[in-house]
CSV table of C-alpha atoms in Angstrom, one decimal:
chain,number,residue,atom,x,y,z
A,118,MET,CA,34.1,-5.0,313.0
A,119,LYS,CA,31.0,-2.8,313.2
A,120,LYS,CA,31.0,-2.4,309.4
A,121,ASN,CA,31.2,-6.3,309.0
A,122,PHE,CA,28.3,-6.7,311.6
A,123,LEU,CA,26.2,-4.4,309.5
A,124,ILE,CA,26.9,-6.1,306.2
A,125,LEU,CA,25.9,-9.3,308.0
A,126,ILE,CA,22.7,-7.9,309.3
A,127,THR,CA,21.9,-6.5,305.9
A,128,LEU,CA,22.6,-9.8,304.2
A,129,PHE,CA,20.3,-11.5,306.7
A,130,LEU,CA,17.5,-9.2,306.0
A,131,PHE,CA,17.8,-9.5,302.2
A,132,ILE,CA,17.8,-13.2,302.4
A,133,THR,CA,14.7,-13.1,304.6
A,134,ILE,CA,12.9,-10.9,302.4
A,135,LEU,CA,14.0,-13.0,299.4
A,136,LEU,CA,12.7,-16.2,301.0
A,137,THR,CA,9.4,-14.5,302.0
A,138,SER,CA,8.7,-13.3,298.4
A,139,THR,CA,9.7,-16.9,297.1
A,140,SER,CA,7.2,-18.5,299.3
A,141,LEU,CA,4.4,-16.5,297.8
A,142,CYS,CA,4.8,-18.6,294.6
A,143,ASP,CA,4.4,-21.8,296.6
A,144,ASP,CA,1.0,-23.4,297.5
A,145,ILE,CA,0.5,-22.0,301.2
A,146,GLU,CA,-3.1,-22.1,302.2
A,147,ASN,CA,-3.6,-20.7,305.6
A,148,ASP,CA,-2.2,-17.2,305.0
A,149,GLU,CA,-5.7,-15.4,305.0
A,150,ILE,CA,-8.4,-15.9,307.6
A,151,VAL,CA,-11.9,-15.9,306.0
A,152,ASP,CA,-15.2,-15.5,307.9
A,153,VAL,CA,-17.4,-18.0,305.9
A,154,ASN,CA,-20.6,-17.1,307.9
A,155,ALA,CA,-20.3,-13.5,306.6
A,156,TYR,CA,-20.7,-14.8,303.0
A,157,ILE,CA,-23.5,-17.3,304.0
A,158,THR,CA,-25.8,-14.8,305.2
A,159,SER,CA,-25.1,-12.2,302.5
A,160,THR,CA,-25.2,-14.3,299.2
A,161,ASN,CA,-28.6,-16.1,299.4
A,162,ILE,CA,-30.6,-15.4,296.4
A,163,SER,CA,-34.4,-14.9,296.5
A,164,ASN,CA,-36.6,-17.4,294.7
A,165,SER,CA,-38.8,-14.7,293.4
A,166,ALA,CA,-36.2,-13.0,291.3
A,167,ILE,CA,-33.6,-15.5,289.7
A,168,LYS,CA,-30.4,-13.5,289.2
A,169,ILE,CA,-27.3,-15.0,287.7
A,170,PRO,CA,-24.3,-14.5,290.3
A,171,GLU,CA,-21.5,-12.3,289.5
A,172,THR,CA,-18.0,-13.8,290.4
A,173,ASN,CA,-14.5,-12.6,290.6
A,174,SER,CA,-13.0,-16.1,289.7
A,175,ARG,CA,-11.7,-16.1,286.1
A,176,SER,CA,-13.2,-19.7,285.5
A,177,CYS,CA,-16.2,-21.2,287.2
A,178,VAL,CA,-18.6,-24.2,286.8
A,179,VAL,CA,-21.2,-26.1,288.7
A,180,ILE,CA,-22.1,-29.5,287.5
A,181,ASP,CA,-24.8,-31.9,288.5
A,182,ARG,CA,-23.0,-35.1,289.9
A,183,ASN,CA,-25.4,-37.5,288.6
A,184,THR,CA,-25.4,-36.5,285.1
A,185,ASN,CA,-22.3,-34.2,284.6
A,186,THR,CA,-24.6,-31.6,283.2
A,187,ILE,CA,-23.4,-28.1,283.5
A,188,LEU,CA,-25.8,-25.9,285.7
A,189,TYR,CA,-23.6,-22.9,285.6
A,190,GLY,CA,-20.6,-22.0,283.6
A,191,LYS,CA,-18.2,-19.0,283.2
A,192,ASN,CA,-15.1,-19.7,281.0
A,193,GLU,CA,-15.5,-23.4,282.1
A,194,SER,CA,-13.5,-24.7,279.1
A,195,THR,CA,-10.7,-22.2,279.3
A,196,VAL,CA,-7.4,-23.8,280.0
A,197,ARG,CA,-5.8,-22.5,283.3
A,198,LYS,CA,-3.4,-23.5,286.0
A,199,MET,CA,-4.9,-25.3,289.1
A,200,ALA,CA,-2.5,-25.3,292.0
A,201,SER,CA,-3.0,-27.9,294.6
A,202,THR,CA,-6.5,-29.0,293.2
A,203,THR,CA,-4.0,-31.2,291.2
A,204,LYS,CA,-3.8,-33.2,294.4
A,205,ILE,CA,-7.3,-34.6,293.4
A,206,MET,CA,-5.6,-36.6,290.8
A,207,THR,CA,-2.7,-37.5,292.8
A,208,ALA,CA,-4.9,-39.1,295.6
A,209,THR,CA,-7.0,-40.8,292.8
A,210,ILE,CA,-3.8,-42.5,291.3
A,211,VAL,CA,-2.4,-43.5,294.6
A,212,ILE,CA,-5.6,-44.9,296.0
A,213,GLU,CA,-6.3,-46.9,292.9
A,214,ASN,CA,-2.7,-48.3,292.7
A,215,CYS,CA,-1.1,-48.6,296.2
A,216,ASN,CA,-1.6,-50.6,299.5
A,217,LEU,CA,-2.7,-47.8,301.9
A,218,ASP,CA,-1.2,-49.4,304.8
A,219,GLU,CA,2.2,-49.8,303.4
A,220,ALA,CA,5.0,-47.8,305.0
A,221,VAL,CA,7.0,-45.1,303.1
A,222,GLU,CA,10.5,-43.8,303.8
A,223,ILE,CA,10.8,-40.2,303.0
A,224,SER,CA,13.4,-39.3,300.5
A,225,LYS,CA,15.7,-36.3,300.6
A,226,LYS,CA,13.8,-34.9,297.4
A,227,ALA,CA,10.4,-35.1,299.2
A,228,ALA,CA,11.6,-33.5,302.4
A,229,ALA,CA,13.0,-30.7,300.6
A,230,THR,CA,9.8,-29.8,298.6
A,231,GLY,CA,8.6,-26.2,299.5
A,232,GLY,CA,5.3,-24.5,299.8
A,233,SER,CA,2.6,-25.9,302.0
A,234,ARG,CA,4.1,-28.9,303.8
A,235,LEU,CA,3.1,-31.8,306.1
A,236,GLY,CA,6.5,-31.3,307.7
A,237,LEU,CA,8.3,-34.4,306.6
A,238,LYS,CA,12.0,-35.0,307.1
A,239,THR,CA,14.5,-37.2,305.4
A,240,GLY,CA,14.2,-40.8,306.5
A,241,ASP,CA,10.7,-40.4,308.2
A,242,LYS,CA,8.5,-43.5,308.2
A,243,ILE,CA,4.8,-43.0,307.4
A,244,THR,CA,2.0,-45.0,305.8
A,245,VAL,CA,0.5,-44.2,302.4
A,246,ARG,CA,-2.9,-43.7,304.1
A,247,ASN,CA,-1.4,-41.0,306.5
A,248,LEU,CA,0.4,-39.4,303.5
A,249,LEU,CA,-2.9,-39.2,301.7
A,250,TYR,CA,-4.5,-37.3,304.7
A,251,GLY,CA,-1.4,-35.0,304.8
A,252,LEU,CA,-1.8,-34.4,301.0
A,253,MET,CA,-5.5,-33.6,301.1
A,254,LEU,CA,-6.1,-32.0,304.3
A,255,CYS,CA,-3.0,-29.7,305.0
A,256,SER,CA,-2.1,-29.8,301.2
A,257,GLY,CA,1.5,-31.2,301.9
A,258,ASN,CA,3.7,-30.8,298.8
A,259,ASP,CA,6.2,-33.0,300.5
A,260,ALA,CA,3.6,-35.7,300.8
A,261,ALA,CA,2.6,-35.3,297.2
A,262,VAL,CA,6.3,-36.0,296.2
A,263,ALA,CA,6.6,-38.9,298.6
A,264,LEU,CA,3.5,-40.4,297.2
A,265,ALA,CA,4.6,-39.9,293.6
A,266,GLU,CA,7.9,-41.5,294.2
A,267,HIS,CA,6.2,-44.5,295.8
A,268,ALA,CA,3.5,-45.0,293.2
A,269,GLY,CA,5.3,-44.0,290.1
A,270,GLY,CA,9.0,-44.4,290.8
A,271,SER,CA,9.7,-40.7,290.2
A,272,ILE,CA,7.9,-37.6,289.6
A,273,GLN,CA,8.0,-38.0,285.8
A,274,GLY,CA,6.9,-41.7,286.2
A,275,PHE,CA,3.9,-40.6,288.3
A,276,ALA,CA,3.1,-37.7,285.9
A,277,GLU,CA,2.7,-40.3,283.2
A,278,LEU,CA,0.1,-42.3,285.3
A,279,MET,CA,-1.7,-39.0,285.9
A,280,ASN,CA,-1.8,-38.2,282.2
A,281,LYS,CA,-2.9,-41.7,281.2
A,282,LYS,CA,-5.7,-41.4,283.6
A,283,ALA,CA,-6.7,-38.0,282.4
A,284,THR,CA,-7.0,-39.6,278.8
A,285,ASP,CA,-8.9,-42.6,280.1
A,286,LEU,CA,-11.5,-40.0,281.6
A,287,ASN,CA,-11.7,-38.0,278.2
A,288,LEU,CA,-10.0,-35.0,279.9
A,289,PHE,CA,-8.3,-33.7,276.6
A,290,ASN,CA,-7.7,-30.2,278.0
A,291,THR,CA,-5.8,-31.4,281.1
A,292,HIS,CA,-2.1,-32.2,281.5
A,293,PHE,CA,-0.1,-32.9,284.5
A,294,GLU,CA,3.7,-32.4,285.1
A,295,THR,CA,3.9,-32.5,289.0
A,296,PRO,CA,1.9,-34.3,291.8
A,297,HIS,CA,1.5,-31.1,293.8
A,298,GLY,CA,0.5,-28.4,291.4
A,299,LEU,CA,3.3,-25.9,291.8
A,300,ASP,CA,3.4,-23.7,288.7
A,301,ALA,CA,4.7,-25.4,285.6
A,302,GLU,CA,4.2,-24.5,281.9
A,303,SER,CA,2.6,-27.8,280.9
A,304,HIS,CA,0.5,-28.2,284.0
A,305,TYR,CA,-3.1,-27.2,283.3
A,306,THR,CA,-6.7,-28.1,283.3
A,307,THR,CA,-10.1,-26.5,282.7
A,308,ALA,CA,-12.9,-25.8,285.5
A,309,TYR,CA,-15.2,-28.2,283.7
A,310,GLU,CA,-12.6,-31.1,283.4
A,311,LEU,CA,-11.5,-30.5,286.9
A,312,ALA,CA,-15.2,-30.9,288.0
A,313,ILE,CA,-15.4,-34.2,285.9
A,314,LEU,CA,-12.3,-35.5,287.6
A,315,SER,CA,-13.5,-34.6,291.1
A,316,ASN,CA,-16.9,-36.4,290.3
A,317,TYR,CA,-14.9,-39.4,289.3
A,318,ALA,CA,-12.6,-39.2,292.4
A,319,LEU,CA,-15.6,-38.9,294.8
A,320,ASN,CA,-17.0,-42.2,293.7
A,321,ASN,CA,-14.2,-43.7,295.6
A,322,ASN,CA,-15.2,-44.2,299.2
A,323,THR,CA,-11.6,-43.8,300.5
A,324,PHE,CA,-11.1,-40.5,298.7
A,325,ALA,CA,-14.5,-39.3,299.8
A,326,GLU,CA,-13.8,-40.1,303.3
A,327,ILE,CA,-10.5,-38.3,303.3
A,328,VAL,CA,-11.6,-35.0,301.7
A,329,GLY,CA,-14.7,-35.0,303.9
A,330,THR,CA,-12.5,-35.0,307.1
A,331,LYS,CA,-12.2,-31.8,309.1
A,332,THR,CA,-9.3,-33.0,311.4
A,333,TYR,CA,-7.4,-36.1,311.5
A,334,THR,CA,-4.5,-37.4,313.6
A,335,ILE,CA,-1.9,-39.2,311.7
A,336,THR,CA,1.5,-40.8,312.9
A,337,ILE,CA,5.0,-40.0,311.6
A,338,ASN,CA,7.7,-42.3,313.1
A,339,ASN,CA,4.9,-43.5,315.6
A,340,TYR,CA,4.5,-40.0,316.9
A,341,PRO,CA,0.9,-38.3,316.6
A,342,LYS,CA,0.3,-35.3,314.5
A,343,THR,CA,-3.2,-33.8,314.2
A,344,LEU,CA,-4.0,-32.0,310.9
A,345,SER,CA,-6.7,-29.5,310.0
A,346,ASN,CA,-8.4,-29.3,306.5
A,347,THR,CA,-7.6,-26.2,304.5
A,348,ASN,CA,-11.1,-26.2,303.0
A,349,GLU,CA,-12.8,-23.2,304.7
A,350,LEU,CA,-16.3,-24.4,303.6
A,351,LEU,CA,-16.0,-27.9,305.2
A,352,GLY,CA,-18.2,-27.9,308.4
A,353,SER,CA,-19.3,-24.3,307.8
A,354,LEU,CA,-21.6,-24.4,304.9
A,355,ASP,CA,-24.7,-26.8,304.9
A,356,GLY,CA,-24.1,-29.9,302.7
A,357,ILE,CA,-20.3,-29.4,302.0
A,358,TYR,CA,-18.5,-32.8,301.9
A,359,GLY,CA,-15.2,-31.9,300.2
A,360,VAL,CA,-13.1,-31.4,298.2
A,361,LYS,CA,-9.7,-29.2,297.8
A,362,THR,CA,-8.3,-25.9,298.0
A,363,GLY,CA,-5.3,-24.5,296.0
A,364,PHE,CA,-3.1,-21.4,295.5
A,365,THR,CA,-0.1,-20.3,293.6
A,366,ASN,CA,0.8,-17.0,292.0
A,367,GLY,CA,0.1,-18.4,288.5
A,368,ALA,CA,-3.2,-20.1,289.4
A,369,ASN,CA,-4.3,-17.5,292.0
A,370,ARG,CA,-7.0,-18.7,294.5
A,371,CYS,CA,-8.8,-22.1,293.5
A,372,LEU,CA,-11.4,-24.2,295.3
A,373,VAL,CA,-13.3,-27.4,294.3
A,374,SER,CA,-16.5,-28.0,296.4
A,375,ALA,CA,-18.8,-30.9,296.7
A,376,CYS,CA,-22.3,-30.2,298.2
A,377,LYS,CA,-25.5,-32.1,298.5
A,378,ARG,CA,-29.0,-30.8,299.6
A,379,ASN,CA,-32.4,-32.1,299.1
A,380,ASN,CA,-31.2,-34.8,296.7
A,381,ILE,CA,-29.4,-32.3,294.5
A,382,ASP,CA,-25.7,-33.2,294.3
A,383,ILE,CA,-23.2,-30.8,292.9
A,384,ILE,CA,-19.5,-30.0,292.3
A,385,CYS,CA,-18.5,-26.3,292.2
A,386,VAL,CA,-15.1,-25.4,290.8
A,387,VAL,CA,-13.8,-21.7,291.0
A,388,LEU,CA,-10.2,-21.0,289.5
A,389,GLY,CA,-8.2,-17.9,289.4
A,390,ALA,CA,-9.9,-15.9,292.2
A,391,ASP,CA,-7.8,-12.8,293.3
A,392,THR,CA,-8.1,-13.5,297.1
A,393,LYS,CA,-9.2,-16.2,299.5
A,394,ASN,CA,-12.2,-14.2,300.4
A,395,PHE,CA,-13.3,-14.1,296.7
A,396,ARG,CA,-12.9,-17.8,296.1
A,397,THR,CA,-15.0,-18.4,299.3
A,398,SER,CA,-17.8,-15.8,298.3
A,399,ASP,CA,-17.8,-17.1,294.8
A,400,SER,CA,-18.2,-20.6,295.9
A,401,ILE,CA,-21.0,-19.8,298.3
A,402,LYS,CA,-22.8,-17.5,295.7
A,403,LEU,CA,-22.8,-20.3,293.0
A,404,ILE,CA,-23.8,-23.1,295.5
A,405,ASN,CA,-26.7,-21.1,296.9
A,406,TYR,CA,-27.7,-20.0,293.5
A,407,ILE,CA,-28.2,-23.8,292.4
A,408,PHE,CA,-30.0,-24.8,295.6
A,409,ASP,CA,-32.3,-21.6,295.6
A,410,ASN,CA,-33.2,-21.8,292.0
A,411,PHE,CA,-33.1,-25.3,290.6
A,412,LYS,CA,-35.6,-28.2,291.0
A,413,LEU,CA,-35.2,-31.8,290.4
A,414,ILE,CA,-37.3,-33.0,287.5
A,415,ASN,CA,-38.1,-36.6,286.7
A,416,ILE,CA,-36.8,-36.2,283.0
A,417,LYS,CA,-37.0,-40.0,282.4
A,418,GLU,CA,-40.7,-40.2,283.0
A,419,LEU,CA,-41.2,-37.1,280.7
A,420,ILE,CA,-39.1,-38.8,277.9
A,421,GLU,CA,-40.9,-42.1,278.3
A,422,ASN,CA,-44.4,-40.6,278.3
A,423,GLU,CA,-43.6,-38.5,275.2
A,424,PHE,CA,-42.0,-41.4,273.4
A,425,ASN,CA,-44.7,-43.9,274.1
A,426,ASP,CA,-47.4,-41.3,273.0
A,427,TRP,CA,-45.5,-40.8,269.7
A,428,LYS,CA,-45.0,-44.4,269.1
A,429,ASN,CA,-48.7,-45.3,269.6
A,430,LYS,CA,-49.5,-42.6,267.0
A,431,ASN,CA,-46.8,-43.5,264.4
A,432,LEU,CA,-46.1,-47.3,264.5
A,433,ASP,CA,-48.7,-48.0,261.8
A,434,THR,CA,-46.8,-45.8,259.4
A,435,PHE,CA,-43.7,-48.0,259.5
A,436,ILE,CA,-43.0,-49.9,256.2
A,437,VAL,CA,-40.3,-52.7,255.8
A,438,ASN,CA,-40.0,-53.4,252.1
A,439,LYS,CA,-39.5,-57.0,251.3
A,440,GLY,CA,-39.7,-57.9,254.9
A,441,ILE,CA,-41.4,-61.1,256.2
A,442,SER,CA,-43.0,-58.9,258.8
A,443,GLN,CA,-44.1,-55.2,259.1
A,444,ASN,CA,-44.2,-55.4,262.8
A,445,MET,CA,-41.5,-53.2,263.9
A,446,ASN,CA,-40.5,-53.2,267.6
A,447,ILE,CA,-38.9,-49.9,268.4
A,448,ALA,CA,-37.7,-48.5,271.8
A,449,LEU,CA,-35.5,-46.1,273.2
A,450,ASP,CA,-31.8,-46.8,274.1
A,451,ASN,CA,-30.8,-46.6,277.6
A,452,ILE,CA,-31.6,-43.5,279.3
A,453,GLN,CA,-28.5,-42.7,281.4
A,454,PHE,CA,-30.2,-40.8,284.3
A,455,SER,CA,-33.7,-40.3,285.9
A,456,TYR,CA,-33.6,-36.9,287.6
A,457,LEU,CA,-32.0,-33.7,286.5
A,458,PRO,CA,-31.9,-30.3,288.1
A,459,ILE,CA,-33.7,-27.6,285.9
A,460,ARG,CA,-33.7,-23.9,286.7
A,461,LYS,CA,-37.3,-23.2,287.9
A,462,ASP,CA,-38.1,-20.6,285.5
A,463,LEU,CA,-37.0,-22.8,282.5
A,464,ILE,CA,-39.0,-25.9,283.4
A,465,ASP,CA,-42.0,-24.9,281.1
A,466,SER,CA,-39.5,-24.5,278.2
A,467,ILE,CA,-38.5,-28.2,278.2
A,468,ASN,CA,-39.2,-29.7,274.8
A,469,ILE,CA,-39.0,-33.2,273.4
A,470,SER,CA,-38.4,-33.7,269.6
A,471,ILE,CA,-38.5,-37.0,267.8
A,472,ASP,CA,-36.8,-37.6,264.4
A,473,CYS,CA,-37.3,-41.1,263.1
A,474,GLN,CA,-37.1,-42.9,259.8
A,475,ASN,CA,-40.3,-45.0,258.8
A,476,ASN,CA,-39.4,-46.6,255.7
A,477,PHE,CA,-36.7,-49.4,255.5
A,478,GLU,CA,-35.5,-52.2,253.2
A,479,ALA,CA,-35.2,-55.6,254.6
A,480,PRO,CA,-33.4,-57.4,256.2
A,481,LEU,CA,-33.2,-55.2,259.4
A,482,ASP,CA,-30.7,-56.1,262.2
A,483,SER,CA,-31.7,-55.8,265.8
A,484,ASP,CA,-30.5,-52.8,267.8
A,485,LEU,CA,-30.3,-50.9,264.7
A,486,GLU,CA,-30.3,-47.1,265.3
A,487,ILE,CA,-33.4,-45.6,263.3
A,488,GLY,CA,-33.9,-42.3,264.9
A,489,GLU,CA,-33.2,-39.9,267.8
A,490,LEU,CA,-35.0,-38.2,270.6
A,491,LYS,CA,-33.9,-34.9,271.6
A,492,VAL,CA,-34.4,-33.1,274.9
A,493,LEU,CA,-34.1,-29.2,274.8
A,494,CYS,CA,-34.5,-26.7,277.7
A,495,LYS,CA,-34.6,-23.2,276.1
A,496,ASP,CA,-31.4,-23.1,273.9
A,497,SER,CA,-29.6,-26.0,275.8
A,498,ASN,CA,-29.6,-29.6,274.6
A,499,ILE,CA,-30.1,-31.8,277.7
A,500,ALA,CA,-29.9,-35.2,276.1
A,501,ASN,CA,-29.7,-37.1,272.9
A,502,ILE,CA,-31.3,-40.6,273.0
A,503,LYS,CA,-31.2,-43.2,270.2
A,504,ILE,CA,-34.3,-44.9,268.9
A,505,ILE,CA,-33.6,-48.6,268.0
A,506,ASN,CA,-35.3,-51.5,266.2
A,507,VAL,CA,-35.3,-54.1,269.0
A,508,SER,CA,-36.3,-57.3,266.9
A,509,LYS,CA,-34.7,-58.5,263.7
A,510,ILE,CA,-36.9,-58.7,260.5
A,511,SER,CA,-35.6,-60.9,257.8
A,512,LYS,CA,-35.9,-60.5,254.1
A,513,GLN,CA,-38.5,-62.4,252.2
A,514,SER,CA,-37.2,-65.4,250.3
A,515,ALA,CA,-38.5,-67.0,247.0
A,516,TYR,CA,-40.2,-69.6,249.0
A,517,SER,CA,-41.9,-66.9,251.0
A,518,TYR,CA,-43.1,-65.2,247.9
A,519,LEU,CA,-44.5,-68.6,246.6
A,520,LEU,CA,-46.4,-69.1,249.7
A,521,TYR,CA,-47.7,-65.5,249.7
A,522,PHE,CA,-48.9,-66.2,246.0
A,523,ILE,CA,-50.7,-69.5,246.9
A,524,LYS,CA,-52.4,-68.1,250.0
A,525,ASN,CA,-53.6,-65.0,248.1
A,526,PHE,CA,-54.1,-66.6,244.6
A,527,PRO,CA,-57.8,-65.9,244.5
A,528,LEU,CA,-57.5,-62.3,245.3
A,529,ILE,CA,-54.6,-61.9,243.0
A,530,VAL,CA,-56.8,-63.3,240.1
A,531,GLU,CA,-59.7,-61.2,241.0
A,532,ASN,CA,-57.9,-58.0,241.1
A,533,THR,CA,-56.2,-58.9,237.8
A,534,LEU,CA,-59.6,-59.6,236.1
A,535,ILE,CA,-60.9,-56.3,237.3
């Protein structure tokens, strides 16, 4: 009897250890306490000596939200696992395709999903909106499966929607297999493409409101439950208004942050940090680096001034052979953005070059591309803008030549006699 009791105790301890080790492979966000204030005070960078931050994370990127320009990058195009930052796409698909006030009944499959959980049970009734809060605030994998089944019919069906959206957004190094981000072989992205996805998602007011919420009370079966956001920077670092945390053994620690200060609006992505402390400190380092060392420049004004000056000096050199007119009307194609953050020590290195054809054969179509304006900052290409011919120029006809001959006959005779 005593021997059997010892065997049972041993078996119980073995199962406990096994379950504990298995949970480490799941997306469980609250296993490490981080003092954000310690990093806020220790990572500010002086304006007088611009120093590129050193980071622990395997891949990092900071982009300007208005232009998608990369302001900082480290292995930003390297394919990596992304853990629960996957849920940025999950929430986007659901918000764009579902009635958020519709009730969902939780399936056995959703209720059995492991890792970080909202705590759903089979048969629970909860709205799509409340599932979204459970998805993005407490990173509920059970909520992710419930939403996938509701919006896509199954996890596979939902993954097809996710991958179609990725293709629509030109995320060609991104592929989804699950709605929650638990490690899977064909589930990956890059830091840059995750930033682009996050930028797109934040343009939706519902998504932005959810990921910017620190605490929220939902109802499950009409019973209230208060959720807290796993994002350690939200409410702790100036200007942070989202977005999503993540962790699996394969992805390590991940964090996508959106931050706005003094009209500079950025998204910072860190993937593959060794610890939660590292993902926090890396994010704060990069965010402070941008706001301490970049300045908004009216790049549109610089471009237009340079182009107008060049046009005034060169318009008389344009020739349209056999054209009924030599009056070229040239202009810049649409400039997509007005302001761009530029690192302060690189502002003086901004250079604008113009390469434009000046000899043409009629007829000329309107909106014909005839050249290109390039904006360079040190070794980086900031923008390429087309130069177009605005007005159509027709080719001279036989009648046009006759009129020209009659009108200029005396001059032609005079020149011939000479």
